PDB file of C-alpha atoms in Angstrom:
ATOM      1  CA  UNK A1480       0.000   0.000   0.000  1.00  0.00           C
ATOM      2  CA  UNK A1481       1.475   3.418  -0.914  1.00  0.00           C
ATOM      3  CA  UNK A1482       2.689   5.644   1.881  1.00  0.00           C
ATOM      4  CA  UNK A1483       1.384   9.124   2.506  1.00  0.00           C
ATOM      5  CA  UNK A1484       3.194  11.881   0.689  1.00  0.00           C
ATOM      6  CA  UNK A1485       5.363  13.799   3.122  1.00  0.00           C
ATOM      7  CA  UNK A1486       4.806  17.503   3.615  1.00  0.00           C
ATOM      8  CA  UNK A1487       4.775  19.807   6.583  1.00  0.00           C
ATOM      9  CA  UNK A1488       3.512  23.334   6.379  1.00  0.00           C
ATOM     10  CA  UNK A1489       2.072  25.559   9.083  1.00  0.00           C
ATOM     11  CA  UNK A1490       1.040  23.905  12.357  1.00  0.00           C
ATOM     12  CA  UNK A1491      -2.036  25.147  14.203  1.00  0.00           C
ATOM     13  CA  UNK A1492      -2.781  24.016  17.724  1.00  0.00           C
ATOM     14  CA  UNK A1493      -6.483  23.384  18.222  1.00  0.00           C
ATOM     15  CA  UNK A1494      -8.766  24.910  19.425  1.00  0.00           C
ATOM     16  CA  UNK A1495      -8.557  28.050  17.292  1.00  0.00           C
ATOM     17  CA  UNK A1496     -12.206  28.717  16.468  1.00  0.00           C
ATOM     18  CA  UNK A1497     -13.962  25.601  17.742  1.00  0.00           C
ATOM     19  CA  UNK A1498     -17.474  25.964  19.113  1.00  0.00           C
ATOM     20  CA  UNK A1499     -19.603  23.458  20.979  1.00  0.00           C
ATOM     21  CA  UNK A1500     -22.913  22.051  19.766  1.00  0.00           C
ATOM     22  CA  UNK A1501     -24.683  20.268  22.616  1.00  0.00           C
ATOM     23  CA  UNK A1502     -28.038  18.742  23.363  1.00  0.00           C
ATOM     24  CA  UNK A1503     -29.450  18.806  26.883  1.00  0.00           C
ATOM     25  CA  UNK A1504     -27.154  17.109  29.396  1.00  0.00           C
ATOM     26  CA  UNK A1505     -24.251  16.735  26.955  1.00  0.00           C
ATOM     27  CA  UNK A1506     -20.863  18.208  27.791  1.00  0.00           C
ATOM     28  CA  UNK A1507     -17.519  19.152  26.314  1.00  0.00           C
ATOM     29  CA  UNK A1508     -15.012  19.191  29.183  1.00  0.00           C
ATOM     30  CA  UNK A1509     -11.375  20.258  29.181  1.00  0.00           C
ATOM     31  CA  UNK A1510      -9.673  17.421  31.064  1.00  0.00           C
ATOM     32  CA  UNK A1511      -6.244  19.061  31.033  1.00  0.00           C
ATOM     33  CA  UNK A1512      -4.138  21.230  28.741  1.00  0.00           C
ATOM     34  CA  UNK A1513      -4.012  18.440  26.135  1.00  0.00           C
ATOM     35  CA  UNK A1514      -7.337  16.605  26.423  1.00  0.00           C
ATOM     36  CA  UNK A1515     -11.048  17.167  25.802  1.00  0.00           C
ATOM     37  CA  UNK A1516     -13.881  14.846  26.768  1.00  0.00           C
ATOM     38  CA  UNK A1517     -17.096  14.930  24.711  1.00  0.00           C
ATOM     39  CA  UNK A1518     -19.885  13.199  26.647  1.00  0.00           C
ATOM     40  CA  UNK A1519     -23.581  12.465  26.230  1.00  0.00           C
ATOM     41  CA  UNK A1520     -25.801  11.295  29.099  1.00  0.00           C
ATOM     42  CA  UNK A1521     -27.560   7.956  29.355  1.00  0.00           C
ATOM     43  CA  UNK A1522     -31.057   8.030  27.925  1.00  0.00           C
ATOM     44  CA  UNK A1523     -33.851   6.264  26.083  1.00  0.00           C
ATOM     45  CA  UNK A1524     -34.309   5.633  22.381  1.00  0.00           C
ATOM     46  CA  UNK A1525     -36.090   8.310  20.369  1.00  0.00           C
ATOM     47  CA  UNK A1526     -34.333  11.338  21.899  1.00  0.00           C
ATOM     48  CA  UNK A1527     -31.304  12.869  20.203  1.00  0.00           C
ATOM     49  CA  UNK A1528     -28.118  13.294  22.243  1.00  0.00           C
ATOM     50  CA  UNK A1529     -25.032  15.032  20.816  1.00  0.00           C
ATOM     51  CA  UNK A1530     -21.728  16.434  22.053  1.00  0.00           C
ATOM     52  CA  UNK A1531     -19.814  18.127  19.257  1.00  0.00           C
ATOM     53  CA  UNK A1532     -17.040  20.590  18.544  1.00  0.00           C
ATOM     54  CA  UNK A1533     -16.884  22.198  15.117  1.00  0.00           C
ATOM     55  CA  UNK A1534     -15.725  25.343  13.362  1.00  0.00           C
ATOM     56  CA  UNK A1535     -18.527  25.806  10.809  1.00  0.00           C
ATOM     57  CA  UNK A1536     -21.917  26.000  12.542  1.00  0.00           C
ATOM     58  CA  UNK A1537     -22.136  29.765  12.127  1.00  0.00           C
ATOM     59  CA  UNK A1538     -20.801  29.851   8.538  1.00  0.00           C
ATOM     60  CA  UNK A1539     -22.140  29.466   5.020  1.00  0.00           C
ATOM     61  CA  UNK A1540     -20.753  26.381   3.270  1.00  0.00           C
ATOM     62  CA  UNK A1541     -18.807  28.612   0.895  1.00  0.00           C
ATOM     63  CA  UNK A1542     -17.023  30.084   3.936  1.00  0.00           C
ATOM     64  CA  UNK A1543     -15.953  26.775   5.480  1.00  0.00           C
ATOM     65  CA  UNK A1544     -12.284  27.009   6.378  1.00  0.00           C
ATOM     66  CA  UNK A1545     -10.417  23.983   5.073  1.00  0.00           C
ATOM     67  CA  UNK A1546      -9.054  23.087   1.639  1.00  0.00           C
ATOM     68  CA  UNK A1547      -6.151  20.823   0.636  1.00  0.00           C
ATOM     69  CA  UNK A1548      -3.377  20.456   1.551  1.00  0.00           C
ATOM     70  CA  UNK A1549      -4.707  19.748   5.036  1.00  0.00           C
ATOM     71  CA  UNK A1550      -3.735  17.326   7.774  1.00  0.00           C
ATOM     72  CA  UNK A1551      -5.454  16.510  11.051  1.00  0.00           C
ATOM     73  CA  UNK A1552      -3.622  14.581  13.764  1.00  0.00           C
ATOM     74  CA  UNK A1553      -4.843  13.564  17.219  1.00  0.00           C
ATOM     75  CA  UNK A1554      -5.060  10.766  19.746  1.00  0.00           C
ATOM     76  CA  UNK A1555      -8.452   9.394  20.713  1.00  0.00           C
ATOM     77  CA  UNK A1556     -10.385   6.766  22.627  1.00  0.00           C
ATOM     78  CA  UNK A1557     -14.026   5.964  23.451  1.00  0.00           C
ATOM     79  CA  UNK A1558     -15.716   4.887  26.674  1.00  0.00           C
ATOM     80  CA  UNK A1559     -16.506   1.456  25.175  1.00  0.00           C
ATOM     81  CA  UNK A1560     -15.494  -0.418  22.052  1.00  0.00           C
ATOM     82  CA  UNK A1561     -18.965  -0.094  20.492  1.00  0.00           C
ATOM     83  CA  UNK A1562     -20.982   3.012  21.310  1.00  0.00           C
ATOM     84  CA  UNK A1563     -24.647   3.148  20.201  1.00  0.00           C
ATOM     85  CA  UNK A1564     -24.867   5.694  17.396  1.00  0.00           C
ATOM     86  CA  UNK A1565     -21.868   7.337  15.747  1.00  0.00           C
ATOM     87  CA  UNK A1566     -18.730   9.232  16.674  1.00  0.00           C
ATOM     88  CA  UNK A1567     -15.598  10.408  14.962  1.00  0.00           C
ATOM     89  CA  UNK A1568     -13.548  13.306  13.653  1.00  0.00           C
ATOM     90  CA  UNK A1569     -12.527  14.801  10.332  1.00  0.00           C
ATOM     91  CA  UNK A1570     -13.819  17.262   7.767  1.00  0.00           C
ATOM     92  CA  UNK A1571     -17.128  17.423   5.897  1.00  0.00           C
ATOM     93  CA  UNK A1572     -19.578  19.824   4.247  1.00  0.00           C
ATOM     94  CA  UNK A1573     -22.540  19.083   6.588  1.00  0.00           C
ATOM     95  CA  UNK A1574     -24.657  18.031   3.585  1.00  0.00           C
ATOM     96  CA  UNK A1575     -27.884  17.549   5.539  1.00  0.00           C
ATOM     97  CA  UNK A1576     -27.668  20.514   7.917  1.00  0.00           C
ATOM     98  CA  UNK A1577     -27.516  18.234  10.974  1.00  0.00           C
ATOM     99  CA  UNK A1578     -27.204  21.162  13.353  1.00  0.00           C
ATOM    100  CA  UNK A1579     -30.911  21.816  12.900  1.00  0.00           C
ATOM    101  CA  UNK A1580     -31.542  18.831  15.189  1.00  0.00           C
ATOM    102  CA  UNK A1581     -30.134  20.855  18.078  1.00  0.00           C
ATOM    103  CA  UNK A1582     -31.169  24.334  17.007  1.00  0.00           C
ATOM    104  CA  UNK A1583     -27.512  25.206  16.667  1.00  0.00           C
ATOM    105  CA  UNK A1584     -27.320  26.406  13.061  1.00  0.00           C
ATOM    106  CA  UNK A1585     -28.976  28.493  10.434  1.00  0.00           C
ATOM    107  CA  UNK A1586     -30.859  26.647   7.700  1.00  0.00           C
ATOM    108  CA  UNK A1587     -28.705  25.002   5.027  1.00  0.00           C
ATOM    109  CA  UNK A1588     -30.257  23.368   2.016  1.00  0.00           C
ATOM    110  CA  UNK A1589     -29.284  19.722   1.457  1.00  0.00           C
ATOM    111  CA  UNK A1590     -26.402  19.043  -0.891  1.00  0.00           C
ATOM    112  CA  UNK A1591     -24.265  16.096  -1.988  1.00  0.00           C
ATOM    113  CA  UNK A1592     -21.732  14.838   0.586  1.00  0.00           C
ATOM    114  CA  UNK A1593     -18.044  15.641   0.677  1.00  0.00           C
ATOM    115  CA  UNK A1594     -16.115  14.268   3.641  1.00  0.00           C
ATOM    116  CA  UNK A1595     -12.880  12.675   4.838  1.00  0.00           C
ATOM    117  CA  UNK A1596     -12.952  11.297   8.372  1.00  0.00           C
ATOM    118  CA  UNK A1597     -12.491   8.570  10.905  1.00  0.00           C
ATOM    119  CA  UNK A1598     -16.055   7.372  11.420  1.00  0.00           C
ATOM    120  CA  UNK A1599     -17.245   4.911  14.071  1.00  0.00           C
ATOM    121  CA  UNK A1600     -20.782   3.612  13.549  1.00  0.00           C
ATOM    122  CA  UNK A1601     -22.776   1.007  15.474  1.00  0.00           C
ATOM    123  CA  UNK A1602     -24.295  -1.948  13.566  1.00  0.00           C
ATOM    124  CA  UNK A1603     -27.686  -0.261  13.093  1.00  0.00           C
ATOM    125  CA  UNK A1604     -26.039   2.097  10.576  1.00  0.00           C
ATOM    126  CA  UNK A1605     -25.505   1.516   6.871  1.00  0.00           C
ATOM    127  CA  UNK A1606     -23.795   4.603   5.466  1.00  0.00           C
ATOM    128  CA  UNK A1607     -22.678   3.800   1.943  1.00  0.00           C
ATOM    129  CA  UNK A1608     -24.266   3.926  -1.492  1.00  0.00           C
ATOM    130  CA  UNK A1609     -22.096   1.020  -2.616  1.00  0.00           C
ATOM    131  CA  UNK A1610     -22.510  -2.665  -1.874  1.00  0.00           C
ATOM    132  CA  UNK A1611     -18.786  -3.496  -1.872  1.00  0.00           C
ATOM    133  CA  UNK A1612     -17.606  -1.097   0.852  1.00  0.00           C
ATOM    134  CA  UNK A1613     -17.971  -1.292   4.657  1.00  0.00           C
ATOM    135  CA  UNK A1614     -20.914   0.776   5.864  1.00  0.00           C
ATOM    136  CA  UNK A1615     -20.595   0.549   9.652  1.00  0.00           C
ATOM    137  CA  UNK A1616     -17.996  -0.346  12.252  1.00  0.00           C
ATOM    138  CA  UNK A1617     -14.614   1.341  12.776  1.00  0.00           C
ATOM    139  CA  UNK A1618     -13.937   3.126   9.494  1.00  0.00           C
ATOM    140  CA  UNK A1619     -11.703   5.478   7.596  1.00  0.00           C
ATOM    141  CA  UNK A1620     -13.930   6.895   4.862  1.00  0.00           C
ATOM    142  CA  UNK A1621     -14.118   9.457   2.065  1.00  0.00           C
ATOM    143  CA  UNK A1622     -17.015  10.870   0.048  1.00  0.00           C
ATOM    144  CA  UNK A1623     -16.502  12.998  -3.060  1.00  0.00           C
ATOM    145  CA  UNK A1624     -19.309  14.727  -4.944  1.00  0.00           C
ATOM    146  CA  UNK A1625     -19.645  17.679  -7.319  1.00  0.00           C
ATOM    147  CA  UNK A1626     -20.079  21.047  -5.652  1.00  0.00           C
ATOM    148  CA  UNK A1627     -23.433  21.753  -7.249  1.00  0.00           C
ATOM    149  CA  UNK A1628     -25.451  24.650  -5.852  1.00  0.00           C
ATOM    150  CA  UNK A1629     -28.056  23.198  -3.457  1.00  0.00           C
ATOM    151  CA  UNK A1630     -30.836  24.785  -5.475  1.00  0.00           C
ATOM    152  CA  UNK A1631     -29.921  22.399  -8.332  1.00  0.00           C
ATOM    153  CA  UNK A1632     -30.964  19.499  -6.108  1.00  0.00           C
ATOM    154  CA  UNK A1633     -34.420  20.893  -5.405  1.00  0.00           C
ATOM    155  CA  UNK A1634     -36.047  18.754  -8.136  1.00  0.00           C
ATOM    156  CA  UNK A1635     -34.598  15.698  -6.387  1.00  0.00           C
ATOM    157  CA  UNK A1636     -36.979  16.372  -3.493  1.00  0.00           C
ATOM    158  CA  UNK A1637     -39.711  15.063  -5.756  1.00  0.00           C
ATOM    159  CA  UNK A1638     -38.051  11.663  -5.408  1.00  0.00           C
ATOM    160  CA  UNK A1639     -38.348  11.575  -1.611  1.00  0.00           C
ATOM    161  CA  UNK A1640     -41.527   9.444  -1.719  1.00  0.00           C
ATOM    162  CA  UNK A1641     -39.366   6.720  -3.283  1.00  0.00           C
ATOM    163  CA  UNK A1642     -37.688   6.312   0.117  1.00  0.00           C
ATOM    164  CA  UNK A1643     -40.859   4.635   1.356  1.00  0.00           C
ATOM    165  CA  UNK A1644     -40.508   1.806  -1.166  1.00  0.00           C
ATOM    166  CA  UNK A1645     -37.522  -0.575  -1.313  1.00  0.00           C
ATOM    167  CA  UNK A1646     -37.433  -0.630  -5.150  1.00  0.00           C
ATOM    168  CA  UNK A1647     -37.330   3.179  -5.140  1.00  0.00           C
ATOM    169  CA  UNK A1648     -34.499   3.223  -2.601  1.00  0.00           C
ATOM    170  CA  UNK A1649     -32.494   0.765  -4.668  1.00  0.00           C
ATOM    171  CA  UNK A1650     -32.957   3.025  -7.691  1.00  0.00           C
ATOM    172  CA  UNK A1651     -31.836   6.092  -5.724  1.00  0.00           C
ATOM    173  CA  UNK A1652     -28.756   4.217  -4.493  1.00  0.00           C
ATOM    174  CA  UNK A1653     -27.790   3.372  -8.072  1.00  0.00           C
ATOM    175  CA  UNK A1654     -28.289   6.981  -9.171  1.00  0.00           C
ATOM    176  CA  UNK A1655     -26.326   8.230  -6.172  1.00  0.00           C
ATOM    177  CA  UNK A1656     -23.319   6.139  -7.146  1.00  0.00           C
ATOM    178  CA  UNK A1657     -23.071   8.047 -10.437  1.00  0.00           C
ATOM    179  CA  UNK A1658     -22.559  11.322  -8.539  1.00  0.00           C
ATOM    180  CA  UNK A1659     -20.862  10.351  -5.279  1.00  0.00           C
ATOM    181  CA  UNK A1660     -17.474   8.656  -5.191  1.00  0.00           C
ATOM    182  CA  UNK A1661     -16.526   6.665  -2.087  1.00  0.00           C
ATOM    183  CA  UNK A1662     -13.563   4.941  -0.470  1.00  0.00           C
ATOM    184  CA  UNK A1663     -13.518   3.230   2.921  1.00  0.00           C
ATOM    185  CA  UNK A1664     -11.764   0.593   4.970  1.00  0.00           C
ATOM    186  CA  UNK A1665     -12.365  -1.152   8.276  1.00  0.00           C
ATOM    187  CA  UNK A1666      -9.937  -0.343  11.092  1.00  0.00           C
ATOM    188  CA  UNK A1667      -8.795  -3.430  12.978  1.00  0.00           C
ATOM    189  CA  UNK A1668      -8.511  -1.855  16.418  1.00  0.00           C
ATOM    190  CA  UNK A1669     -10.166  -1.482  19.804  1.00  0.00           C
ATOM    191  CA  UNK A1670     -11.358   2.156  19.848  1.00  0.00           C
ATOM    192  CA  UNK A1671     -11.684   2.133  23.641  1.00  0.00           C
ATOM    193  CA  UNK A1672      -7.867   2.190  23.798  1.00  0.00           C
ATOM    194  CA  UNK A1673      -5.747   5.216  22.954  1.00  0.00           C
ATOM    195  CA  UNK A1674      -4.704   5.331  19.301  1.00  0.00           C
ATOM    196  CA  UNK A1675      -2.991   7.952  17.170  1.00  0.00           C
ATOM    197  CA  UNK A1676      -4.963   9.033  14.100  1.00  0.00           C
ATOM    198  CA  UNK A1677      -3.774  11.103  11.155  1.00  0.00           C
ATOM    199  CA  UNK A1678      -5.696  12.286   8.102  1.00  0.00           C
ATOM    200  CA  UNK A1679      -3.841  13.840   5.130  1.00  0.00           C
ATOM    201  CA  UNK A1680      -6.063  15.458   2.508  1.00  0.00           C
ATOM    202  CA  UNK A1681      -4.424  16.598  -0.702  1.00  0.00           C
ATOM    203  CA  UNK A1682      -5.977  17.747  -3.937  1.00  0.00           C
ATOM    204  CA  UNK A1683      -6.017  14.289  -5.561  1.00  0.00           C
ATOM    205  CA  UNK A1684      -5.350  11.969  -2.630  1.00  0.00           C
ATOM    206  CA  UNK A1685      -6.452  11.230   0.918  1.00  0.00           C
ATOM    207  CA  UNK A1686      -4.294   9.158   3.253  1.00  0.00           C
ATOM    208  CA  UNK A1687      -5.268   7.785   6.673  1.00  0.00           C
ATOM    209  CA  UNK A1688      -2.817   6.545   9.286  1.00  0.00           C
ATOM    210  CA  UNK A1689      -3.428   4.795  12.609  1.00  0.00           C
ATOM    211  CA  UNK A1690      -0.568   4.449  15.081  1.00  0.00           C
ATOM    212  CA  UNK A1691       1.864   5.480  12.345  1.00  0.00           C
ATOM    213  CA  UNK A1692       0.692   2.853   9.822  1.00  0.00           C
ATOM    214  CA  UNK A1693      -1.103   3.711   6.585  1.00  0.00           C
ATOM    215  CA  UNK A1694      -4.539   2.065   6.582  1.00  0.00           C
ATOM    216  CA  UNK A1695      -6.068   3.714   3.501  1.00  0.00           C
ATOM    217  CA  UNK A1696      -4.648   5.747   0.629  1.00  0.00           C
ATOM    218  CA  UNK A1697      -7.104   6.741  -2.085  1.00  0.00           C
ATOM    219  CA  UNK A1698      -7.430   9.086  -5.044  1.00  0.00           C
ATOM    220  CA  UNK A1699     -11.047   9.705  -4.064  1.00  0.00           C
ATOM    221  CA  UNK A1700     -10.592  13.134  -2.492  1.00  0.00           C
ATOM    222  CA  UNK A1701     -13.419  15.415  -1.338  1.00  0.00           C
ATOM    223  CA  UNK A1702     -14.179  18.781  -2.847  1.00  0.00           C
ATOM    224  CA  UNK A1703     -13.696  21.650  -0.419  1.00  0.00           C
ATOM    225  CA  UNK A1704     -14.136  23.863   1.366  1.00  0.00           C
ATOM    226  CA  UNK A1705     -14.977  21.692   4.373  1.00  0.00           C
ATOM    227  CA  UNK A1706     -15.500  22.191   8.098  1.00  0.00           C
ATOM    228  CA  UNK A1707     -13.801  20.455  11.008  1.00  0.00           C
ATOM    229  CA  UNK A1708     -16.044  18.247  13.172  1.00  0.00           C
ATOM    230  CA  UNK A1709     -15.444  16.096  16.279  1.00  0.00           C
ATOM    231  CA  UNK A1710     -18.515  14.449  17.782  1.00  0.00           C
ATOM    232  CA  UNK A1711     -20.346  11.658  19.587  1.00  0.00           C
ATOM    233  CA  UNK A1712     -24.098  11.036  19.275  1.00  0.00           C
ATOM    234  CA  UNK A1713     -26.757   8.316  19.532  1.00  0.00           C
ATOM    235  CA  UNK A1714     -28.103   8.595  15.988  1.00  0.00           C
ATOM    236  CA  UNK A1715     -28.272   5.902  13.318  1.00  0.00           C
ATOM    237  CA  UNK A1716     -29.171   5.957   9.634  1.00  0.00           C
ATOM    238  CA  UNK A1717     -29.267   3.128   7.124  1.00  0.00           C
ATOM    239  CA  UNK A1718     -29.896   2.878   3.395  1.00  0.00           C
ATOM    240  CA  UNK A1719     -28.848  -0.751   2.810  1.00  0.00           C
ATOM    241  CA  UNK A1720     -28.883  -2.724  -0.454  1.00  0.00           C
ATOM    242  CA  UNK A1721     -32.234  -4.225   0.564  1.00  0.00           C
ATOM    243  CA  UNK A1722     -33.799  -0.777   0.166  1.00  0.00           C
ATOM    244  CA  UNK A1723     -35.338  -0.726   3.655  1.00  0.00           C
ATOM    245  CA  UNK A1724     -34.440   2.731   4.976  1.00  0.00           C
ATOM    246  CA  UNK A1725     -34.020   3.081   8.748  1.00  0.00           C
ATOM    247  CA  UNK A1726     -33.326   6.143  10.871  1.00  0.00           C
ATOM    248  CA  UNK A1727     -33.598   7.000  14.543  1.00  0.00           C
ATOM    249  CA  UNK A1728     -31.997   7.597  17.933  1.00  0.00           C
ATOM    250  CA  UNK A1729     -30.672   4.686  19.965  1.00  0.00           C
ATOM    251  CA  UNK A1730     -30.881   4.009  23.660  1.00  0.00           C
ATOM    252  CA  UNK A1731     -27.622   4.320  25.532  1.00  0.00           C
ATOM    253  CA  UNK A1732     -28.068   2.727  28.979  1.00  0.00           C
ATOM    254  CA  UNK A1733     -24.870   4.372  30.237  1.00  0.00           C
ATOM    255  CA  UNK A1734     -23.294   7.747  29.595  1.00  0.00           C
ATOM    256  CA  UNK A1735     -21.064   7.663  26.505  1.00  0.00           C
ATOM    257  CA  UNK A1736     -17.923   9.684  25.905  1.00  0.00           C
ATOM    258  CA  UNK A1737     -14.893  10.091  23.717  1.00  0.00           C
ATOM    259  CA  UNK A1738     -11.596  11.671  24.712  1.00  0.00           C
ATOM    260  CA  UNK A1739      -9.373  13.507  22.245  1.00  0.00           C
ATOM    261  CA  UNK A1740      -5.938  14.916  22.921  1.00  0.00           C
ATOM    262  CA  UNK A1741      -3.000  16.591  21.163  1.00  0.00           C
ATOM    263  CA  UNK A1742      -5.072  17.927  18.263  1.00  0.00           C
ATOM    264  CA  UNK A1743      -2.946  19.444  15.511  1.00  0.00           C
ATOM    265  CA  UNK A1744      -3.691  20.737  12.049  1.00  0.00           C
ATOM    266  CA  UNK A1745      -1.124  21.220   9.280  1.00  0.00           C
ATOM    267  CA  UNK A1746      -2.071  23.457   6.381  1.00  0.00           C
ATOM    268  CA  UNK A1747      -1.107  26.561   4.437  1.00  0.00           C
ATOM    269  CA  UNK A1748      -1.862  29.732   6.350  1.00  0.00           C
TER     270      UNK A1748
END
C-alpha cells in the first residue's frame, strides 16, 4: 500500500475557532491542557443526544475554512469499544444541515456529501451507497461529490416518496453512485484504547494513518471547502442494499464519551 506523501507546512494548535454544539445534558469538558472529553448522558431511544465541537456551525458552506493540503492529527479513545450511534472526527460539508436537530445552526439546504474522516458507527447504521464497501464499524472513509449549488438538487426532493418503497431506494442508491465517489476501509482496532490518528487530505489523494501505519490511501478526495467536526451522538441511519431505509436515535443505557488529545492541524496559512 502506498505511503502518505510527506509535507509539513504551518502547524495550528487546536482549538482556534472551535465551538460546541450540545443537546441537553451533553458536555464538552477540558480534562487538562491536552485533552477534551465529549460526553452524552444515558437516555432512552427516540431522543437525540449530541456532544460536538466544530468550526462551521455559524458559517455558510462557501465560507468553510479547510481546503487541501490539510492534515489533522490527534489521539483518541471511546468509553466502550462499540458506542450506540456514531462518533468520529474529520472534515465534511454538513450536507444535511444536521445542526438543525439541536437548534444550533442556520438553515442550510441539502447538498451532496463531501467528507474525509475517521467514522465509528454502530451496527444499526448503513452509510454507503455502494454494496462493496464497509458501511458501519470502525472506518476510515471518504465521500466525493460535485459542488453543485443546493438549489440544483431541489427537483430531487420530488423523489423523496421513493424512500418509502424498497425498489425506489435501490434506484436512488444506483443513481447516487453516479454522482458520489466513495472509499472506505475497516480499522482493525479497539477504539476504547488510545490510538494515534492522522488524516492527510491533498488535492487528488487522501491518506489515513493509525498508530503510524497507513490504513487507507485513495485518489477519491473530497471537494472543499470543508468544516472540522469532532462528535459523539446516539443517531443511526441506514440505506442498505435491501432498500429498507431506517433512521432514529438509539438508547444508551450508560453515559457515553470520547476523549481527544493533542489535536494538531497542518495546512497553508
